[in-house]
mmCIF file of C-alpha atoms in Angstrom:
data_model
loop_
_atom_site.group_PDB
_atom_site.id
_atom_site.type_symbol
_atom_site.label_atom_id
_atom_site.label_comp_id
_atom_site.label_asym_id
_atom_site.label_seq_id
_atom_site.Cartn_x
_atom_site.Cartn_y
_atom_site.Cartn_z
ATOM 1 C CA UNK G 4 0.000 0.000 0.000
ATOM 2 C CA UNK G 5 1.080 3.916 -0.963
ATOM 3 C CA UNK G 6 1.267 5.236 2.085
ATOM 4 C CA UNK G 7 1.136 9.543 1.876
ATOM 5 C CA UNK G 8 1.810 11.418 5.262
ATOM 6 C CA UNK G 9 0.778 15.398 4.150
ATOM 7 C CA UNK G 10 1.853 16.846 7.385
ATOM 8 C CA UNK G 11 5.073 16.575 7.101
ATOM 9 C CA UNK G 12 6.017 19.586 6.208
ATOM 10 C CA UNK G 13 4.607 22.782 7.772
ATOM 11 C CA UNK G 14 1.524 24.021 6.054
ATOM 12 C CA UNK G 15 -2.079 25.569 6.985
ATOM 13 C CA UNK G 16 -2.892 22.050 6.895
ATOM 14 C CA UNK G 17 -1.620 21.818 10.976
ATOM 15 C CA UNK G 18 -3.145 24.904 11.577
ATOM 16 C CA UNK G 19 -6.504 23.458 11.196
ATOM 17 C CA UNK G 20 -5.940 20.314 12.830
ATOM 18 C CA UNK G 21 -4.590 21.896 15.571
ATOM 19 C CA UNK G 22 -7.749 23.257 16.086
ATOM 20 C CA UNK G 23 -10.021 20.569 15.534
ATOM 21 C CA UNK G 24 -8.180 18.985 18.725
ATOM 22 C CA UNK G 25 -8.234 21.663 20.584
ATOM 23 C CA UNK G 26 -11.439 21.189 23.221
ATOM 24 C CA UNK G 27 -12.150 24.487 23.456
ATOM 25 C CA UNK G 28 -12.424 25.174 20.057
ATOM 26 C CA UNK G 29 -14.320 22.073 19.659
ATOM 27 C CA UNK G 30 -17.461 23.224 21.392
ATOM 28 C CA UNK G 31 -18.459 25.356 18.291
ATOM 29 C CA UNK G 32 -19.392 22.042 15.757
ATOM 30 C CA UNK G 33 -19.595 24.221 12.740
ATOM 31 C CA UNK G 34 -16.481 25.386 13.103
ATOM 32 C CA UNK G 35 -15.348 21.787 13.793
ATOM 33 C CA UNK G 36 -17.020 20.793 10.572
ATOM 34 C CA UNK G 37 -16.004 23.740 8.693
ATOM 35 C CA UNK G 38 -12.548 23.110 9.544
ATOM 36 C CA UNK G 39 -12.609 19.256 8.737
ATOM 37 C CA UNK G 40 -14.200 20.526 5.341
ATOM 38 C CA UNK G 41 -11.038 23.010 4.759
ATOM 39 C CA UNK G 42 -8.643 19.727 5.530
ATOM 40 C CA UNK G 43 -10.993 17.638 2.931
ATOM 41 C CA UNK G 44 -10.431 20.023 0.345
ATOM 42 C CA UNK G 45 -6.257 20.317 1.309
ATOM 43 C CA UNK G 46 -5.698 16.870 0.553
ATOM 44 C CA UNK G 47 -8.066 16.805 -2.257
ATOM 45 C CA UNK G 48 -5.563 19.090 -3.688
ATOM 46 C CA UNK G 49 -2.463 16.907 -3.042
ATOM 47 C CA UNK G 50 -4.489 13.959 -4.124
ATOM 48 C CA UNK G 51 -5.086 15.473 -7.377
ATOM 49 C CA UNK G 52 -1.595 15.484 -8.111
ATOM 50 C CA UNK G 53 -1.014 11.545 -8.428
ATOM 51 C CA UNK G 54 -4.141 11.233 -10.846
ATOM 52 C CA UNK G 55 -3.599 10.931 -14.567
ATOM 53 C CA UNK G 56 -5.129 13.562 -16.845
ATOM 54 C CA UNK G 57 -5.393 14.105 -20.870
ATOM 55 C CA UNK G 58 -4.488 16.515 -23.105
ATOM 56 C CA UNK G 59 -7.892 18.787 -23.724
ATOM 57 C CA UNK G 60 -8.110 21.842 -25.796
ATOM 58 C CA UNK G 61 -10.081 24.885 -24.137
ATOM 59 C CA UNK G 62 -11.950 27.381 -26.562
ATOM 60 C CA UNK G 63 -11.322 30.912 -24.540
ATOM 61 C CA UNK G 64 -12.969 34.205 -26.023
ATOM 62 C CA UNK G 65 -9.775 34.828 -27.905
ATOM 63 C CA UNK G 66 -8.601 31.356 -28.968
ATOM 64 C CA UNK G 67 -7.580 27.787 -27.842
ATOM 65 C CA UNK G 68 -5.746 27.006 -25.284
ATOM 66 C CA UNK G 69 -4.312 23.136 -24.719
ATOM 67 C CA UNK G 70 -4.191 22.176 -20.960
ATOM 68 C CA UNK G 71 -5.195 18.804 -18.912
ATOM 69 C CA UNK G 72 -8.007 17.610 -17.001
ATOM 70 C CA UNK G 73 -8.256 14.549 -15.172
ATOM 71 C CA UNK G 74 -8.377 11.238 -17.571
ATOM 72 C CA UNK G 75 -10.546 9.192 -15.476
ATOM 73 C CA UNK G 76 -13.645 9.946 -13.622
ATOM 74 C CA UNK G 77 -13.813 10.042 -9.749
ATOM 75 C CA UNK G 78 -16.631 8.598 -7.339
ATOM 76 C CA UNK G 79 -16.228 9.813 -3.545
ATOM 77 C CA UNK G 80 -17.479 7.362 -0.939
ATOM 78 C CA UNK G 81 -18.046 8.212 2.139
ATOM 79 C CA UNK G 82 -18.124 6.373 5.387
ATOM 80 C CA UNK G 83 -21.793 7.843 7.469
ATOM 81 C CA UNK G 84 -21.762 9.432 9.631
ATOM 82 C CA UNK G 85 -18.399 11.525 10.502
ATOM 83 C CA UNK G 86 -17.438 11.790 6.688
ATOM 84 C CA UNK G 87 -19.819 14.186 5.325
ATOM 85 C CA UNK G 88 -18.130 17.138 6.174
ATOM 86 C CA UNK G 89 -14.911 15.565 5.311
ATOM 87 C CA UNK G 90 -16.610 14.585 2.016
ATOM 88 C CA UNK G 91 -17.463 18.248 1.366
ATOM 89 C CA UNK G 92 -14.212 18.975 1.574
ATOM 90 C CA UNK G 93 -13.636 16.872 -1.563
ATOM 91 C CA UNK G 94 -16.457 17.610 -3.412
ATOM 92 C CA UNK G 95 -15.203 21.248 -3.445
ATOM 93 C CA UNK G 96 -12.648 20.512 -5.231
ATOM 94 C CA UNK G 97 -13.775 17.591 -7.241
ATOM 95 C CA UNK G 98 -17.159 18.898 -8.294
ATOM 96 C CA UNK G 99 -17.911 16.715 -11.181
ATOM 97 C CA UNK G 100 -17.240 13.372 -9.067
ATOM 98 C CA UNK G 101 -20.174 11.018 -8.188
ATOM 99 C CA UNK G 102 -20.892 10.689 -4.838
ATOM 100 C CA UNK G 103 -21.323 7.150 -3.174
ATOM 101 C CA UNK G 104 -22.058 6.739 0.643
ATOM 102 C CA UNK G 105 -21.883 3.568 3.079
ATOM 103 C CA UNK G 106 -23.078 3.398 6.688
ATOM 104 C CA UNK G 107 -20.418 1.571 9.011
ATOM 105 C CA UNK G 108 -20.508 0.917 13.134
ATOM 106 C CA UNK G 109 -18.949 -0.169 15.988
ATOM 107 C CA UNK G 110 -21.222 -2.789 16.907
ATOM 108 C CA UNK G 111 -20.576 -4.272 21.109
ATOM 109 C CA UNK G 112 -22.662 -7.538 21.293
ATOM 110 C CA UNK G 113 -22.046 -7.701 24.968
ATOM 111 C CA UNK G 114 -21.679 -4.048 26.527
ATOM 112 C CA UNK G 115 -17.830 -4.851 26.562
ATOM 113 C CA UNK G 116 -14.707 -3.704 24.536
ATOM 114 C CA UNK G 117 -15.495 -6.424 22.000
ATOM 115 C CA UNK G 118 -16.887 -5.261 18.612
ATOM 116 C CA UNK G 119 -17.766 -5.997 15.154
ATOM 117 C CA UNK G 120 -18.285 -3.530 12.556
ATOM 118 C CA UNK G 121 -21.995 -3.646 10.985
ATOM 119 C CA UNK G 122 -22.204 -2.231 7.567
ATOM 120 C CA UNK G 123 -25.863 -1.945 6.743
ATOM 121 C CA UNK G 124 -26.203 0.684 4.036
ATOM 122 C CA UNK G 125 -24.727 1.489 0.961
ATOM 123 C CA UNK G 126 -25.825 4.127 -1.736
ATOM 124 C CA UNK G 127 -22.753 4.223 -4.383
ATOM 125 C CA UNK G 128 -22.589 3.987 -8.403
ATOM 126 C CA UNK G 129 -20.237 2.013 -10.433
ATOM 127 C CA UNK G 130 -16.792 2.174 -9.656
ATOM 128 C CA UNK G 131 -15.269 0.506 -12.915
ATOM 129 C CA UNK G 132 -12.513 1.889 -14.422
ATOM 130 C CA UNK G 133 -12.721 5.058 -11.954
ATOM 131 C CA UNK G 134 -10.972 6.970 -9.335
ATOM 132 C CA UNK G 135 -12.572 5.360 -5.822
ATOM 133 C CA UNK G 136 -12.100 7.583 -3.127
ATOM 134 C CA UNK G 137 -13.191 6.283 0.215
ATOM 135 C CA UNK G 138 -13.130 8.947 3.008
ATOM 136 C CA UNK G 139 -13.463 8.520 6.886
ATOM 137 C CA UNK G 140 -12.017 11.210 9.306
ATOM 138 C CA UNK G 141 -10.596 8.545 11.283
ATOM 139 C CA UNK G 142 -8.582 5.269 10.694
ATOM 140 C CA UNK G 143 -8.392 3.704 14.434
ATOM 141 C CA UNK G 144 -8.200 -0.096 14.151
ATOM 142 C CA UNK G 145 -8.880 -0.238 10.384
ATOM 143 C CA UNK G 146 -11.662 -2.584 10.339
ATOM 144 C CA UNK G 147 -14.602 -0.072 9.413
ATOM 145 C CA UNK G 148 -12.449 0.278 5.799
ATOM 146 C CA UNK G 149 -11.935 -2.978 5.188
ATOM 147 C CA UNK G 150 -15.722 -4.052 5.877
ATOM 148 C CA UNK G 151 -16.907 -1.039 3.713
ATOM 149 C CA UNK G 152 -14.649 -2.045 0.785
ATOM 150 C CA UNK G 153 -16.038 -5.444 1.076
ATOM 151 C CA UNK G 154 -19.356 -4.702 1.405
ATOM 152 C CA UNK G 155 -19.264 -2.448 -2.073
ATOM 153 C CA UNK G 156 -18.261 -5.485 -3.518
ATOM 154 C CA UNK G 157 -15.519 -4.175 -5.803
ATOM 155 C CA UNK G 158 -16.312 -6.604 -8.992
ATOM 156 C CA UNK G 159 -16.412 -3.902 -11.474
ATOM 157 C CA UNK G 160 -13.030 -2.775 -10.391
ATOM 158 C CA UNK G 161 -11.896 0.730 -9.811
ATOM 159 C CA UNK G 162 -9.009 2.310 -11.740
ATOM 160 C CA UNK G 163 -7.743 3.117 -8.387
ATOM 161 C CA UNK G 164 -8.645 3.027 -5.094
ATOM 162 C CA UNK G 165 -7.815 6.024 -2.667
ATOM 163 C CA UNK G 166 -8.343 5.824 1.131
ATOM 164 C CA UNK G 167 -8.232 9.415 2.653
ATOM 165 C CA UNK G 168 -8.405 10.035 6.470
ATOM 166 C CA UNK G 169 -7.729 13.097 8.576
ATOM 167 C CA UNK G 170 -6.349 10.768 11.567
ATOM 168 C CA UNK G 171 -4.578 7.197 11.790
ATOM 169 C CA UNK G 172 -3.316 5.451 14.380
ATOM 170 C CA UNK G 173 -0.061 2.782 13.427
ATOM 171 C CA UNK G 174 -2.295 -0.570 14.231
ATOM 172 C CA UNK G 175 -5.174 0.871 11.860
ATOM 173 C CA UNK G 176 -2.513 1.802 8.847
ATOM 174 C CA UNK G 177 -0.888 -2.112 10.031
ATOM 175 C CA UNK G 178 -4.310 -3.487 9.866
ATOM 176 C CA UNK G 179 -5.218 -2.169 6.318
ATOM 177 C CA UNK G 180 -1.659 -2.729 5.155
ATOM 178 C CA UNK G 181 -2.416 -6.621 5.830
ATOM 179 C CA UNK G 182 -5.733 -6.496 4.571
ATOM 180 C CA UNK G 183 -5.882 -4.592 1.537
ATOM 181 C CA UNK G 184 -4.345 -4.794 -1.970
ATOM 182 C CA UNK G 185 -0.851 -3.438 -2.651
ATOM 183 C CA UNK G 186 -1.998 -1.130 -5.167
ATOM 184 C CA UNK G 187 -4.630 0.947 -2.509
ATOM 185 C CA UNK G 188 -3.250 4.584 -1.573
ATOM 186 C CA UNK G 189 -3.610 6.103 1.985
ATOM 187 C CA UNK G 190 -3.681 9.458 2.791
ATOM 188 C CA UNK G 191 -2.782 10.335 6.184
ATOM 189 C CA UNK G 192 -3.605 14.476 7.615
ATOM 190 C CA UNK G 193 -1.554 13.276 10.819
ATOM 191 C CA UNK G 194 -0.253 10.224 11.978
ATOM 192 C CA UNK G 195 -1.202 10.108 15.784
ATOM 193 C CA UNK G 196 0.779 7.865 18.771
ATOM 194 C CA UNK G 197 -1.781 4.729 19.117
ATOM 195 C CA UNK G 198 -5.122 2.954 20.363
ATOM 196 C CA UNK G 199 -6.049 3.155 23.826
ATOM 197 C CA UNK G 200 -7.409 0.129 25.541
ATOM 198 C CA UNK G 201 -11.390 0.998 24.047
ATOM 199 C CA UNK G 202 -9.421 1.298 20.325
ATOM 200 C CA UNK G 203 -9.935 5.470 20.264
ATOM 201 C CA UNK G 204 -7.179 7.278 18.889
ATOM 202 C CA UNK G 205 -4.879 8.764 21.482
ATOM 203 C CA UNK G 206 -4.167 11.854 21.241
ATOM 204 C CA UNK G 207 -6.722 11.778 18.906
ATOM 205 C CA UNK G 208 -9.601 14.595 19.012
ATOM 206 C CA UNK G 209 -12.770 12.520 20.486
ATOM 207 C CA UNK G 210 -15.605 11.466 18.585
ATOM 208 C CA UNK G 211 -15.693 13.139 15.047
ATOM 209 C CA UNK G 212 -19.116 12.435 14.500
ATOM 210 C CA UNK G 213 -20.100 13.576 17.725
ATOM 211 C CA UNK G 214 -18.412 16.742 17.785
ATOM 212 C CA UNK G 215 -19.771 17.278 14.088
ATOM 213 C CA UNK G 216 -23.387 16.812 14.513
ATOM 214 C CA UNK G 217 -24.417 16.012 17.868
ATOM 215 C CA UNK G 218 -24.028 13.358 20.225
ATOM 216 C CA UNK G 219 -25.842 10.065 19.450
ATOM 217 C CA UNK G 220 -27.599 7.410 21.937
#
């Protein structure tokens, strides 16, 4: 798997995600979204860059001018619920994509630390021969990923697949490493220090859905 860290390097990029840890700043959940939209559309950007695009000619008032658009059409998937404003983020910047979403939870049979992850709903249109970008704020043990990208049932395969996420911890990116093909690419806002004993990110930044829309029962 392509593995692409974009914080690196010092950018606006840890500006924003500086403050969508921040619990202060956190109360306000529009800002919160608004700011995990902002980081959507950064790595949109840097995304955009590993595409392939085609040679188009553009007819301006005052003549042609050759350029490039992207060659293949792109379908952004989302994971429901804490990836909608992520997935705006995207869909700023790639505004002709389809738009495909997938429901995916944390399901405790017994009230105890012990999970599986229920995917129950999936809205999404073909992916063959198409940029697939699947988009979750976080990537904690990596299972919610893998189960979506089963559940789609990739048969008509996608040109490529993309897996963007604002947050990973190293057992997630370990887990999906293990579990998904070579050719995937994962895009990483910040790599964070692990999983706690519940499997939350630590230092993490909470519940993304949560602090996005609401708490939930």
């Amino acid at each position: 798997m392509h593995i692409h860290y974009i914080s690196e390097y010092n950018s606006i990029l840890n500006h924003f995600l500086a403050q969508i840890r921040d619990v202060n700043i956190q109360k306000d959940s529009m800002r919160f979204r608004k700011n995990i939209e902002r980081i959507g559309e950064i790595m949109a950007y840097e995304l955009s860059k590993t595409l392939d695009y085609k040679n188009i000619e553009v007819q301006t008032p005052l003549g042609i001018k050759h350029t490039t658009t992207v060659a293949e059409p792109v379908v952004l998937c989302s994971i429901l619920r804490a990836g909608l404003a992520l997935h705006q983020g995207f869909m700023n910047f790639f505004d002709e994509a389809e738009n495909g979403f997938v429901s995916a939870y944390r399901h405790h049979y017994n009230n105890d630390d012990e999970f599986d992850i229920l995917v129950e709903y999936q809205a999404a249109p073909s992916f063959e021969g198409k940029n697939l970008i699947l988009i979750d704020p976080m990537l904690a043990t990596g299972q919610s990923i893998v189960a979506v990208l089963q559940k789609l049932h990739l048969e008509h395969q996608p040109k490529e697949i993309h897996i963007a996420v604002v947050i990973a911890a190293p057992e997630g990116i370990a887990y999906l490493e293990k579990n998904l093909p070579s050719n995937c690419h994962l895009w990483v806002a910040a790599l964070d220090e692990k999983l706690n004993e519940k499997n939350y990110i630590v230092p993490g930044l909470g519940d993304a859905g949560d602090l996005a829309y609401g708490s939930k029962l």
